[in-house]
């Protein structure tokens, strides 16, 4: 079954992380993604630019705005799609994601499995 881990942060909280810890966090993410690859379960991953780079199209395409669709305390920072046997396995892997410590990891089953 495929699950996508959506990683969220609170920008004001993340801004308080010391620069040396940010460097360590990048290393932790590299190791985490390496572990997903080594386990043979990583399907795709990508990180997103900040919300300030967002453009939203809505109202049937008649409305184009700079910024996100809705104001929110948490912002989506990236995703990882994995293929694992079940939700329990997905939860185990999501708990290992560095963003589980610094923000949140939402686990969502994909609509098109396999």
mmCIF file with all atom_site columns, C-alpha atoms in Angstrom:
data_model
loop_
_atom_site.group_PDB
_atom_site.id
_atom_site.type_symbol
_atom_site.label_atom_id
_atom_site.label_alt_id
_atom_site.label_comp_id
_atom_site.label_asym_id
_atom_site.label_entity_id
_atom_site.label_seq_id
_atom_site.pdbx_PDB_ins_code
_atom_site.Cartn_x
_atom_site.Cartn_y
_atom_site.Cartn_z
_atom_site.occupancy
_atom_site.B_iso_or_equiv
_atom_site.pdbx_formal_charge
_atom_site.auth_seq_id
_atom_site.auth_comp_id
_atom_site.auth_asym_id
_atom_site.auth_atom_id
_atom_site.pdbx_PDB_model_num
ATOM 1   C CA . UNK A 1 1   ? 0.000   0.000  0.000   1.00 0.00 ? 1   UNK A CA 1
ATOM 2   C CA . UNK A 1 2   ? 1.240   3.488  -0.783  1.00 0.00 ? 2   UNK A CA 1
ATOM 3   C CA . UNK A 1 3   ? 1.216   6.240  1.801   1.00 0.00 ? 3   UNK A CA 1
ATOM 4   C CA . UNK A 1 4   ? 2.359   9.823  1.492   1.00 0.00 ? 4   UNK A CA 1
ATOM 5   C CA . UNK A 1 5   ? 3.980   11.503 4.469   1.00 0.00 ? 5   UNK A CA 1
ATOM 6   C CA . UNK A 1 6   ? 3.182   15.219 4.375   1.00 0.00 ? 6   UNK A CA 1
ATOM 7   C CA . UNK A 1 7   ? 5.616   17.183 6.509   1.00 0.00 ? 7   UNK A CA 1
ATOM 8   C CA . UNK A 1 8   ? 4.427   20.336 8.264   1.00 0.00 ? 8   UNK A CA 1
ATOM 9   C CA . UNK A 1 9   ? 6.207   23.014 10.245  1.00 0.00 ? 9   UNK A CA 1
ATOM 10  C CA . UNK A 1 10  ? 5.264   26.136 12.113  1.00 0.00 ? 10  UNK A CA 1
ATOM 11  C CA . UNK A 1 11  ? 7.510   28.780 10.537  1.00 0.00 ? 11  UNK A CA 1
ATOM 12  C CA . UNK A 1 12  ? 7.745   30.850 13.740  1.00 0.00 ? 12  UNK A CA 1
ATOM 13  C CA . UNK A 1 13  ? 8.902   27.811 15.716  1.00 0.00 ? 13  UNK A CA 1
ATOM 14  C CA . UNK A 1 14  ? 11.256  26.622 13.011  1.00 0.00 ? 14  UNK A CA 1
ATOM 15  C CA . UNK A 1 15  ? 12.817  30.107 12.803  1.00 0.00 ? 15  UNK A CA 1
ATOM 16  C CA . UNK A 1 16  ? 14.017  29.638 16.404  1.00 0.00 ? 16  UNK A CA 1
ATOM 17  C CA . UNK A 1 17  ? 16.103  26.568 15.532  1.00 0.00 ? 17  UNK A CA 1
ATOM 18  C CA . UNK A 1 18  ? 19.822  27.504 15.795  1.00 0.00 ? 18  UNK A CA 1
ATOM 19  C CA . UNK A 1 19  ? 21.777  27.426 12.497  1.00 0.00 ? 19  UNK A CA 1
ATOM 20  C CA . UNK A 1 20  ? 24.016  24.549 13.666  1.00 0.00 ? 20  UNK A CA 1
ATOM 21  C CA . UNK A 1 21  ? 20.912  22.504 14.489  1.00 0.00 ? 21  UNK A CA 1
ATOM 22  C CA . UNK A 1 22  ? 19.511  23.241 11.003  1.00 0.00 ? 22  UNK A CA 1
ATOM 23  C CA . UNK A 1 23  ? 22.678  21.775 9.537   1.00 0.00 ? 23  UNK A CA 1
ATOM 24  C CA . UNK A 1 24  ? 22.232  18.679 11.684  1.00 0.00 ? 24  UNK A CA 1
ATOM 25  C CA . UNK A 1 25  ? 18.591  18.468 10.598  1.00 0.00 ? 25  UNK A CA 1
ATOM 26  C CA . UNK A 1 26  ? 19.614  18.389 6.933   1.00 0.00 ? 26  UNK A CA 1
ATOM 27  C CA . UNK A 1 27  ? 21.946  15.527 7.759   1.00 0.00 ? 27  UNK A CA 1
ATOM 28  C CA . UNK A 1 28  ? 19.167  13.708 9.616   1.00 0.00 ? 28  UNK A CA 1
ATOM 29  C CA . UNK A 1 29  ? 16.851  14.059 6.619   1.00 0.00 ? 29  UNK A CA 1
ATOM 30  C CA . UNK A 1 30  ? 19.572  12.775 4.320   1.00 0.00 ? 30  UNK A CA 1
ATOM 31  C CA . UNK A 1 31  ? 20.055  9.734  6.542   1.00 0.00 ? 31  UNK A CA 1
ATOM 32  C CA . UNK A 1 32  ? 16.291  9.190  6.832   1.00 0.00 ? 32  UNK A CA 1
ATOM 33  C CA . UNK A 1 33  ? 15.762  9.313  3.072   1.00 0.00 ? 33  UNK A CA 1
ATOM 34  C CA . UNK A 1 34  ? 18.774  7.027  2.655   1.00 0.00 ? 34  UNK A CA 1
ATOM 35  C CA . UNK A 1 35  ? 17.159  4.538  5.062   1.00 0.00 ? 35  UNK A CA 1
ATOM 36  C CA . UNK A 1 36  ? 13.870  4.665  3.108   1.00 0.00 ? 36  UNK A CA 1
ATOM 37  C CA . UNK A 1 37  ? 15.811  3.969  -0.102  1.00 0.00 ? 37  UNK A CA 1
ATOM 38  C CA . UNK A 1 38  ? 17.843  1.180  1.496   1.00 0.00 ? 38  UNK A CA 1
ATOM 39  C CA . UNK A 1 39  ? 14.627  -0.444 2.724   1.00 0.00 ? 39  UNK A CA 1
ATOM 40  C CA . UNK A 1 40  ? 13.324  -0.301 -0.861  1.00 0.00 ? 40  UNK A CA 1
ATOM 41  C CA . UNK A 1 41  ? 10.141  1.530  0.117   1.00 0.00 ? 41  UNK A CA 1
ATOM 42  C CA . UNK A 1 42  ? 10.735  5.093  -1.144  1.00 0.00 ? 42  UNK A CA 1
ATOM 43  C CA . UNK A 1 43  ? 8.593   5.924  -4.173  1.00 0.00 ? 43  UNK A CA 1
ATOM 44  C CA . UNK A 1 44  ? 9.124   9.716  -4.353  1.00 0.00 ? 44  UNK A CA 1
ATOM 45  C CA . UNK A 1 45  ? 10.138  12.714 -2.264  1.00 0.00 ? 45  UNK A CA 1
ATOM 46  C CA . UNK A 1 46  ? 10.475  16.456 -2.673  1.00 0.00 ? 46  UNK A CA 1
ATOM 47  C CA . UNK A 1 47  ? 10.759  19.595 -0.545  1.00 0.00 ? 47  UNK A CA 1
ATOM 48  C CA . UNK A 1 48  ? 8.731   22.703 -1.194  1.00 0.00 ? 48  UNK A CA 1
ATOM 49  C CA . UNK A 1 49  ? 9.776   26.334 -1.329  1.00 0.00 ? 49  UNK A CA 1
ATOM 50  C CA . UNK A 1 50  ? 8.416   28.594 1.451   1.00 0.00 ? 50  UNK A CA 1
ATOM 51  C CA . UNK A 1 51  ? 4.781   29.692 1.493   1.00 0.00 ? 51  UNK A CA 1
ATOM 52  C CA . UNK A 1 52  ? 5.943   33.121 0.312   1.00 0.00 ? 52  UNK A CA 1
ATOM 53  C CA . UNK A 1 53  ? 6.646   31.530 -3.098  1.00 0.00 ? 53  UNK A CA 1
ATOM 54  C CA . UNK A 1 54  ? 3.091   30.148 -3.389  1.00 0.00 ? 54  UNK A CA 1
ATOM 55  C CA . UNK A 1 55  ? 0.584   31.056 -6.101  1.00 0.00 ? 55  UNK A CA 1
ATOM 56  C CA . UNK A 1 56  ? -3.000  29.817 -5.768  1.00 0.00 ? 56  UNK A CA 1
ATOM 57  C CA . UNK A 1 57  ? -5.568  29.406 -8.559  1.00 0.00 ? 57  UNK A CA 1
ATOM 58  C CA . UNK A 1 58  ? -9.219  29.099 -7.463  1.00 0.00 ? 58  UNK A CA 1
ATOM 59  C CA . UNK A 1 59  ? -12.819 29.949 -8.389  1.00 0.00 ? 59  UNK A CA 1
ATOM 60  C CA . UNK A 1 60  ? -12.703 27.898 -11.573 1.00 0.00 ? 60  UNK A CA 1
ATOM 61  C CA . UNK A 1 61  ? -9.452  29.528 -12.594 1.00 0.00 ? 61  UNK A CA 1
ATOM 62  C CA . UNK A 1 62  ? -10.854 33.058 -12.401 1.00 0.00 ? 62  UNK A CA 1
ATOM 63  C CA . UNK A 1 63  ? -8.887  33.932 -9.288  1.00 0.00 ? 63  UNK A CA 1
ATOM 64  C CA . UNK A 1 64  ? -5.095  33.903 -9.115  1.00 0.00 ? 64  UNK A CA 1
ATOM 65  C CA . UNK A 1 65  ? -3.459  35.078 -5.903  1.00 0.00 ? 65  UNK A CA 1
ATOM 66  C CA . UNK A 1 66  ? -0.008  35.215 -4.426  1.00 0.00 ? 66  UNK A CA 1
ATOM 67  C CA . UNK A 1 67  ? 0.189   33.101 -1.314  1.00 0.00 ? 67  UNK A CA 1
ATOM 68  C CA . UNK A 1 68  ? -1.603  30.061 0.005   1.00 0.00 ? 68  UNK A CA 1
ATOM 69  C CA . UNK A 1 69  ? -5.328  29.295 -0.349  1.00 0.00 ? 69  UNK A CA 1
ATOM 70  C CA . UNK A 1 70  ? -5.873  29.640 3.401   1.00 0.00 ? 70  UNK A CA 1
ATOM 71  C CA . UNK A 1 71  ? -3.913  31.149 6.253   1.00 0.00 ? 71  UNK A CA 1
ATOM 72  C CA . UNK A 1 72  ? -2.621  28.469 8.571   1.00 0.00 ? 72  UNK A CA 1
ATOM 73  C CA . UNK A 1 73  ? -0.260  28.111 11.520  1.00 0.00 ? 73  UNK A CA 1
ATOM 74  C CA . UNK A 1 74  ? 1.391   25.081 9.924   1.00 0.00 ? 74  UNK A CA 1
ATOM 75  C CA . UNK A 1 75  ? 2.858   25.058 6.434   1.00 0.00 ? 75  UNK A CA 1
ATOM 76  C CA . UNK A 1 76  ? 3.420   22.108 4.139   1.00 0.00 ? 76  UNK A CA 1
ATOM 77  C CA . UNK A 1 77  ? 7.141   21.677 3.639   1.00 0.00 ? 77  UNK A CA 1
ATOM 78  C CA . UNK A 1 78  ? 7.439   18.507 1.576   1.00 0.00 ? 78  UNK A CA 1
ATOM 79  C CA . UNK A 1 79  ? 6.390   14.944 1.074   1.00 0.00 ? 79  UNK A CA 1
ATOM 80  C CA . UNK A 1 80  ? 7.649   11.399 0.910   1.00 0.00 ? 80  UNK A CA 1
ATOM 81  C CA . UNK A 1 81  ? 5.666   8.607  -0.716  1.00 0.00 ? 81  UNK A CA 1
ATOM 82  C CA . UNK A 1 82  ? 6.435   5.102  0.490   1.00 0.00 ? 82  UNK A CA 1
ATOM 83  C CA . UNK A 1 83  ? 5.166   1.655  -0.399  1.00 0.00 ? 83  UNK A CA 1
ATOM 84  C CA . UNK A 1 84  ? 4.732   -0.512 2.695   1.00 0.00 ? 84  UNK A CA 1
ATOM 85  C CA . UNK A 1 85  ? 2.484   -3.442 3.666   1.00 0.00 ? 85  UNK A CA 1
ATOM 86  C CA . UNK A 1 86  ? 0.162   -1.560 6.038   1.00 0.00 ? 86  UNK A CA 1
ATOM 87  C CA . UNK A 1 87  ? -0.587  1.540  8.108   1.00 0.00 ? 87  UNK A CA 1
ATOM 88  C CA . UNK A 1 88  ? 1.309   0.233  11.138  1.00 0.00 ? 88  UNK A CA 1
ATOM 89  C CA . UNK A 1 89  ? 4.481   0.033  9.059   1.00 0.00 ? 89  UNK A CA 1
ATOM 90  C CA . UNK A 1 90  ? 3.847   3.527  7.686   1.00 0.00 ? 90  UNK A CA 1
ATOM 91  C CA . UNK A 1 91  ? 3.438   4.851  11.252  1.00 0.00 ? 91  UNK A CA 1
ATOM 92  C CA . UNK A 1 92  ? 6.710   3.205  12.278  1.00 0.00 ? 92  UNK A CA 1
ATOM 93  C CA . UNK A 1 93  ? 8.553   4.951  9.442   1.00 0.00 ? 93  UNK A CA 1
ATOM 94  C CA . UNK A 1 94  ? 6.785   8.304  9.991   1.00 0.00 ? 94  UNK A CA 1
ATOM 95  C CA . UNK A 1 95  ? 7.882   8.287  13.644  1.00 0.00 ? 95  UNK A CA 1
ATOM 96  C CA . UNK A 1 96  ? 11.499  8.102  12.418  1.00 0.00 ? 96  UNK A CA 1
ATOM 97  C CA . UNK A 1 97  ? 11.084  11.193 10.216  1.00 0.00 ? 97  UNK A CA 1
ATOM 98  C CA . UNK A 1 98  ? 13.015  14.159 11.633  1.00 0.00 ? 98  UNK A CA 1
ATOM 99  C CA . UNK A 1 99  ? 9.983   16.388 11.069  1.00 0.00 ? 99  UNK A CA 1
ATOM 100 C CA . UNK A 1 100 ? 8.074   14.376 13.690  1.00 0.00 ? 100 UNK A CA 1
ATOM 101 C CA . UNK A 1 101 ? 10.290  16.206 16.224  1.00 0.00 ? 101 UNK A CA 1
ATOM 102 C CA . UNK A 1 102 ? 10.228  19.675 14.642  1.00 0.00 ? 102 UNK A CA 1
ATOM 103 C CA . UNK A 1 103 ? 6.659   19.777 13.326  1.00 0.00 ? 103 UNK A CA 1
ATOM 104 C CA . UNK A 1 104 ? 4.251   17.091 12.218  1.00 0.00 ? 104 UNK A CA 1
ATOM 105 C CA . UNK A 1 105 ? 4.056   14.230 9.739   1.00 0.00 ? 105 UNK A CA 1
ATOM 106 C CA . UNK A 1 106 ? 0.620   13.508 8.290   1.00 0.00 ? 106 UNK A CA 1
ATOM 107 C CA . UNK A 1 107 ? 0.231   9.998  6.904   1.00 0.00 ? 107 UNK A CA 1
ATOM 108 C CA . UNK A 1 108 ? -2.230  9.774  4.043   1.00 0.00 ? 108 UNK A CA 1
ATOM 109 C CA . UNK A 1 109 ? -2.999  6.699  1.929   1.00 0.00 ? 109 UNK A CA 1
ATOM 110 C CA . UNK A 1 110 ? -2.747  7.394  -1.765  1.00 0.00 ? 110 UNK A CA 1
ATOM 111 C CA . UNK A 1 111 ? -5.854  7.076  -3.939  1.00 0.00 ? 111 UNK A CA 1
ATOM 112 C CA . UNK A 1 112 ? -4.054  5.025  -6.572  1.00 0.00 ? 112 UNK A CA 1
ATOM 113 C CA . UNK A 1 113 ? -2.269  2.125  -4.954  1.00 0.00 ? 113 UNK A CA 1
ATOM 114 C CA . UNK A 1 114 ? 0.715   0.505  -6.598  1.00 0.00 ? 114 UNK A CA 1
#
